[in-house]
C-alpha cells in the first residue's frame, strides 16, 4: 500500500475541474483518505517546491501556485504514486497520452491542472507538508 499527495492546482479549481479530477480517482479505484482546500501564500508555495529552486520557472510556478485556492488530497492504494501519475499524464500536455487529465484539460506547461508526488520520498514530504495524522482517515 502506498500513499501520495495530489493537488488540483489553482487553474483546475478556477476552471471547475475539481469534480472531474476526483471522479477520475474514484472510478480508478483510488481511495481518497484526506482532502482539503487551501490557499498558499508565496512562501508556502516556495517551501513546497523547494526542490525546484534552481529551475528557471521557479518564481513563475510559485506565483501561480499561490494565486488562488488549490484542493489537496492524500490518495492511497497499490502503486498509487505511479497510478496517479499515469492518470495525470506528462508534465507537458502536448506529450501527455490520450485520456489523461493533462491531455484532456491543460493548455499550458505550467498551468497543468494537477500535481502528483513522483516518489515515495516526495510523497512522504508532500503529504506531511499539508496534512497531520489526525486529518488522514486511513
Ligand atoms: P510534474 O512532476 O509533472 O508536475 O513536473 P515537474 O516536477 O518537472 O515540474 C513541476 C511543475 O513545474 C510542473 O507541473 C509545471 O507546473 C511546472 N513546470 C515544469 N516544467 C516547466 C517549464 O518548462 N516551464 C514552466 N513555466 N513551468 C514548468
PDB file of C-alpha atoms and ligand atoms in Angstrom:
ATOM      1  CA  UNK A   1       0.000   0.000   0.000  1.00  0.00           C
ATOM      2  CA  UNK A   2       1.281   3.439  -0.910  1.00  0.00           C
ATOM      3  CA  UNK A   3       0.173   6.994  -0.259  1.00  0.00           C
ATOM      4  CA  UNK A   4       0.659  10.009  -2.474  1.00  0.00           C
ATOM      5  CA  UNK A   5      -0.209  13.690  -2.498  1.00  0.00           C
ATOM      6  CA  UNK A   6      -2.447  15.093  -5.206  1.00  0.00           C
ATOM      7  CA  UNK A   7      -3.099  18.787  -5.735  1.00  0.00           C
ATOM      8  CA  UNK A   8      -5.734  20.248  -8.003  1.00  0.00           C
ATOM      9  CA  UNK A   9      -3.824  23.415  -8.909  1.00  0.00           C
ATOM     10  CA  UNK A  10      -5.381  26.918  -8.940  1.00  0.00           C
ATOM     11  CA  UNK A  11      -6.189  26.670 -12.669  1.00  0.00           C
ATOM     12  CA  UNK A  12      -8.034  23.371 -12.153  1.00  0.00           C
ATOM     13  CA  UNK A  13     -10.091  24.732  -9.262  1.00  0.00           C
ATOM     14  CA  UNK A  14     -10.845  28.028 -11.075  1.00  0.00           C
ATOM     15  CA  UNK A  15     -11.938  26.160 -14.198  1.00  0.00           C
ATOM     16  CA  UNK A  16     -14.371  23.969 -12.259  1.00  0.00           C
ATOM     17  CA  UNK A  17     -12.427  20.734 -12.761  1.00  0.00           C
ATOM     18  CA  UNK A  18     -12.354  19.623  -9.103  1.00  0.00           C
ATOM     19  CA  UNK A  19     -15.238  17.173  -9.521  1.00  0.00           C
ATOM     20  CA  UNK A  20     -13.819  15.802 -12.759  1.00  0.00           C
ATOM     21  CA  UNK A  21     -10.429  15.046 -11.181  1.00  0.00           C
ATOM     22  CA  UNK A  22     -11.996  13.429  -8.110  1.00  0.00           C
ATOM     23  CA  UNK A  23     -14.243  11.334 -10.362  1.00  0.00           C
ATOM     24  CA  UNK A  24     -11.198  10.008 -12.212  1.00  0.00           C
ATOM     25  CA  UNK A  25      -9.603   8.916  -8.932  1.00  0.00           C
ATOM     26  CA  UNK A  26     -12.783   7.269  -7.696  1.00  0.00           C
ATOM     27  CA  UNK A  27     -13.521   5.491 -10.964  1.00  0.00           C
ATOM     28  CA  UNK A  28      -9.977   4.100 -10.991  1.00  0.00           C
ATOM     29  CA  UNK A  29     -10.324   2.605  -7.515  1.00  0.00           C
ATOM     30  CA  UNK A  30      -8.042   5.149  -5.890  1.00  0.00           C
ATOM     31  CA  UNK A  31      -9.054   5.811  -2.317  1.00  0.00           C
ATOM     32  CA  UNK A  32      -9.086   9.405  -1.045  1.00  0.00           C
ATOM     33  CA  UNK A  33      -8.062   9.349   2.623  1.00  0.00           C
ATOM     34  CA  UNK A  34      -7.712  13.121   3.210  1.00  0.00           C
ATOM     35  CA  UNK A  35      -8.861  16.237   1.413  1.00  0.00           C
ATOM     36  CA  UNK A  36      -8.919  19.998   1.953  1.00  0.00           C
ATOM     37  CA  UNK A  37      -8.997  23.275   0.094  1.00  0.00           C
ATOM     38  CA  UNK A  38      -6.076  25.576   0.825  1.00  0.00           C
ATOM     39  CA  UNK A  39      -4.781  28.900  -0.399  1.00  0.00           C
ATOM     40  CA  UNK A  40      -0.991  29.112  -0.223  1.00  0.00           C
ATOM     41  CA  UNK A  41       0.973  32.301   0.171  1.00  0.00           C
ATOM     42  CA  UNK A  42       4.191  32.713  -1.815  1.00  0.00           C
ATOM     43  CA  UNK A  43       6.457  31.472   0.987  1.00  0.00           C
ATOM     44  CA  UNK A  44       4.332  28.335   1.433  1.00  0.00           C
ATOM     45  CA  UNK A  45       4.466  27.598  -2.311  1.00  0.00           C
ATOM     46  CA  UNK A  46       8.241  28.168  -2.305  1.00  0.00           C
ATOM     47  CA  UNK A  47       8.606  25.716   0.584  1.00  0.00           C
ATOM     48  CA  UNK A  48       6.538  23.115  -1.230  1.00  0.00           C
ATOM     49  CA  UNK A  49       8.557  23.418  -4.452  1.00  0.00           C
ATOM     50  CA  UNK A  50      11.972  23.840  -2.740  1.00  0.00           C
ATOM     51  CA  UNK A  51      13.425  21.020  -4.904  1.00  0.00           C
ATOM     52  CA  UNK A  52      12.807  23.183  -7.980  1.00  0.00           C
ATOM     53  CA  UNK A  53      14.526  26.278  -6.540  1.00  0.00           C
ATOM     54  CA  UNK A  54      17.192  26.369  -9.247  1.00  0.00           C
ATOM     55  CA  UNK A  55      14.821  25.784 -12.172  1.00  0.00           C
ATOM     56  CA  UNK A  56      14.196  28.824 -14.415  1.00  0.00           C
ATOM     57  CA  UNK A  57      10.433  28.606 -13.900  1.00  0.00           C
ATOM     58  CA  UNK A  58      10.588  28.552 -10.070  1.00  0.00           C
ATOM     59  CA  UNK A  59       9.294  32.082  -9.470  1.00  0.00           C
ATOM     60  CA  UNK A  60       6.581  31.825 -12.103  1.00  0.00           C
ATOM     61  CA  UNK A  61       5.483  28.417 -10.745  1.00  0.00           C
ATOM     62  CA  UNK A  62       5.353  29.544  -7.119  1.00  0.00           C
ATOM     63  CA  UNK A  63       3.447  32.722  -8.025  1.00  0.00           C
ATOM     64  CA  UNK A  64       0.954  30.610  -9.954  1.00  0.00           C
ATOM     65  CA  UNK A  65       0.577  28.093  -7.123  1.00  0.00           C
ATOM     66  CA  UNK A  66      -0.114  30.925  -4.665  1.00  0.00           C
ATOM     67  CA  UNK A  67      -2.553  32.719  -6.990  1.00  0.00           C
ATOM     68  CA  UNK A  68      -5.721  31.050  -5.703  1.00  0.00           C
ATOM     69  CA  UNK A  69      -7.218  28.068  -3.915  1.00  0.00           C
ATOM     70  CA  UNK A  70      -5.995  24.508  -4.513  1.00  0.00           C
ATOM     71  CA  UNK A  71      -7.588  21.231  -3.451  1.00  0.00           C
ATOM     72  CA  UNK A  72      -5.098  18.900  -1.772  1.00  0.00           C
ATOM     73  CA  UNK A  73      -5.697  15.192  -1.271  1.00  0.00           C
ATOM     74  CA  UNK A  74      -3.925  12.160   0.100  1.00  0.00           C
ATOM     75  CA  UNK A  75      -4.551   9.120  -2.093  1.00  0.00           C
ATOM     76  CA  UNK A  76      -3.999   5.529  -1.025  1.00  0.00           C
ATOM     77  CA  UNK A  77      -3.679   2.290  -2.961  1.00  0.00           C
ATOM     78  CA  UNK A  78      -1.340  -0.226  -4.507  1.00  0.00           C
ATOM     79  CA  UNK A  79       1.213   1.579  -6.688  1.00  0.00           C
ATOM     80  CA  UNK A  80      -0.815   4.747  -6.243  1.00  0.00           C
ATOM     81  CA  UNK A  81       2.188   7.034  -6.886  1.00  0.00           C
ATOM     82  CA  UNK A  82       2.663   5.665 -10.410  1.00  0.00           C
ATOM     83  CA  UNK A  83      -1.072   5.165 -10.953  1.00  0.00           C
ATOM     84  CA  UNK A  84      -1.807   8.806 -10.150  1.00  0.00           C
ATOM     85  CA  UNK A  85       0.982   9.997 -12.451  1.00  0.00           C
ATOM     86  CA  UNK A  86      -0.431   7.781 -15.191  1.00  0.00           C
ATOM     87  CA  UNK A  87      -3.860   9.397 -14.795  1.00  0.00           C
ATOM     88  CA  UNK A  88      -2.256  12.882 -14.746  1.00  0.00           C
ATOM     89  CA  UNK A  89      -0.202  12.451 -17.926  1.00  0.00           C
ATOM     90  CA  UNK A  90       3.141  14.032 -18.848  1.00  0.00           C
ATOM     91  CA  UNK A  91       4.100  17.442 -17.444  1.00  0.00           C
ATOM     92  CA  UNK A  92       3.758  18.958 -20.927  1.00  0.00           C
ATOM     93  CA  UNK A  93       0.139  18.366 -22.006  1.00  0.00           C
ATOM     94  CA  UNK A  94       1.302  18.107 -25.641  1.00  0.00           C
ATOM     95  CA  UNK A  95       3.255  14.978 -24.719  1.00  0.00           C
ATOM     96  CA  UNK A  96       0.579  13.505 -22.439  1.00  0.00           C
ATOM     97  CA  UNK A  97      -1.264  10.352 -23.531  1.00  0.00           C
ATOM     98  CA  UNK A  98      -4.857  10.470 -24.747  1.00  0.00           C
ATOM     99  CA  UNK A  99      -7.361  10.252 -21.911  1.00  0.00           C
ATOM    100  CA  UNK A 100      -5.071  11.701 -19.244  1.00  0.00           C
ATOM    101  CA  UNK A 101      -6.111  14.702 -17.159  1.00  0.00           C
ATOM    102  CA  UNK A 102      -3.439  16.986 -18.592  1.00  0.00           C
ATOM    103  CA  UNK A 103      -4.070  15.911 -22.206  1.00  0.00           C
ATOM    104  CA  UNK A 104      -7.805  16.417 -21.794  1.00  0.00           C
ATOM    105  CA  UNK A 105      -7.720  19.779 -19.993  1.00  0.00           C
ATOM    106  CA  UNK A 106      -4.329  21.538 -19.864  1.00  0.00           C
ATOM    107  CA  UNK A 107      -3.333  24.208 -22.353  1.00  0.00           C
ATOM    108  CA  UNK A 108      -0.101  25.343 -20.703  1.00  0.00           C
ATOM    109  CA  UNK A 109       3.037  23.525 -19.447  1.00  0.00           C
ATOM    110  CA  UNK A 110       2.861  25.340 -16.103  1.00  0.00           C
ATOM    111  CA  UNK A 111      -0.880  25.599 -15.556  1.00  0.00           C
ATOM    112  CA  UNK A 112      -1.379  21.872 -15.953  1.00  0.00           C
ATOM    113  CA  UNK A 113      -4.318  21.189 -13.582  1.00  0.00           C
ATOM    114  CA  UNK A 114      -2.775  18.670 -11.215  1.00  0.00           C
ATOM    115  CA  UNK A 115       0.283  17.845  -9.141  1.00  0.00           C
ATOM    116  CA  UNK A 116       1.232  14.336  -8.009  1.00  0.00           C
ATOM    117  CA  UNK A 117       4.191  13.159  -5.930  1.00  0.00           C
ATOM    118  CA  UNK A 118       6.821  11.390  -8.033  1.00  0.00           C
ATOM    119  CA  UNK A 119       8.459   9.044  -5.481  1.00  0.00           C
ATOM    120  CA  UNK A 120       7.848   7.574  -2.013  1.00  0.00           C
ATOM    121  CA  UNK A 121      10.259  10.176  -0.564  1.00  0.00           C
ATOM    122  CA  UNK A 122       8.457  13.134  -2.130  1.00  0.00           C
ATOM    123  CA  UNK A 123       5.068  11.611  -1.225  1.00  0.00           C
ATOM    124  CA  UNK A 124       6.107  11.459   2.404  1.00  0.00           C
ATOM    125  CA  UNK A 125       7.401  15.060   2.449  1.00  0.00           C
ATOM    126  CA  UNK A 126       4.431  16.403   0.483  1.00  0.00           C
ATOM    127  CA  UNK A 127       1.638  14.695   2.453  1.00  0.00           C
ATOM    128  CA  UNK A 128       3.293  15.923   5.656  1.00  0.00           C
ATOM    129  CA  UNK A 129       3.500  19.447   4.237  1.00  0.00           C
ATOM    130  CA  UNK A 130      -0.295  19.769   4.172  1.00  0.00           C
ATOM    131  CA  UNK A 131      -1.761  17.131   6.487  1.00  0.00           C
ATOM    132  CA  UNK A 132      -1.186  15.987  10.037  1.00  0.00           C
ATOM    133  CA  UNK A 133      -2.012  12.462  11.166  1.00  0.00           C
ATOM    134  CA  UNK A 134      -5.433  13.470  12.582  1.00  0.00           C
ATOM    135  CA  UNK A 135      -6.518  14.710   9.158  1.00  0.00           C
ATOM    136  CA  UNK A 136      -5.774  11.442   7.364  1.00  0.00           C
ATOM    137  CA  UNK A 137      -8.508   8.825   7.531  1.00  0.00           C
ATOM    138  CA  UNK A 138      -6.523   5.717   6.783  1.00  0.00           C
TER     139      UNK A 138
HETATM  140  P1  LIG B   1       5.416  17.205 -12.702  1.00  0.00           P
HETATM  141  O1  LIG B   1       6.010  16.255 -11.704  1.00  0.00           O
HETATM  142  O2  LIG B   1       4.855  16.516 -13.913  1.00  0.00           O
HETATM  143  O3  LIG B   1       4.412  18.157 -12.089  1.00  0.00           O
HETATM  144  O4  LIG B   1       6.624  18.097 -13.294  1.00  0.00           O
HETATM  145  P2  LIG B   1       7.952  18.733 -12.653  1.00  0.00           P
HETATM  146  O5  LIG B   1       8.205  18.203 -11.278  1.00  0.00           O
HETATM  147  O6  LIG B   1       9.051  18.609 -13.668  1.00  0.00           O
HETATM  148  O7  LIG B   1       7.600  20.293 -12.559  1.00  0.00           O
HETATM  149  C1  LIG B   1       6.756  20.793 -11.545  1.00  0.00           C
HETATM  150  C2  LIG B   1       5.802  21.772 -12.148  1.00  0.00           C
HETATM  151  O8  LIG B   1       6.535  22.894 -12.670  1.00  0.00           O
HETATM  152  C3  LIG B   1       5.001  21.281 -13.369  1.00  0.00           C
HETATM  153  O9  LIG B   1       3.863  20.527 -13.034  1.00  0.00           O
HETATM  154  C4  LIG B   1       4.629  22.584 -14.026  1.00  0.00           C
HETATM  155  O10 LIG B   1       3.542  23.233 -13.347  1.00  0.00           O
HETATM  156  C5  LIG B   1       5.884  23.413 -13.821  1.00  0.00           C
HETATM  157  N1  LIG B   1       6.817  23.300 -14.961  1.00  0.00           N
HETATM  158  C6  LIG B   1       7.537  22.215 -15.358  1.00  0.00           C
HETATM  159  N2  LIG B   1       8.275  22.480 -16.455  1.00  0.00           N
HETATM  160  C7  LIG B   1       8.037  23.789 -16.738  1.00  0.00           C
HETATM  161  C8  LIG B   1       8.530  24.677 -17.758  1.00  0.00           C
HETATM  162  O11 LIG B   1       9.344  24.303 -18.618  1.00  0.00           O
HETATM  163  N3  LIG B   1       8.034  25.961 -17.731  1.00  0.00           N
HETATM  164  C9  LIG B   1       7.157  26.407 -16.801  1.00  0.00           C
HETATM  165  N4  LIG B   1       6.739  27.679 -16.849  1.00  0.00           N
HETATM  166  N5  LIG B   1       6.675  25.592 -15.818  1.00  0.00           N
HETATM  167  C10 LIG B   1       7.102  24.304 -15.799  1.00  0.00           C
END
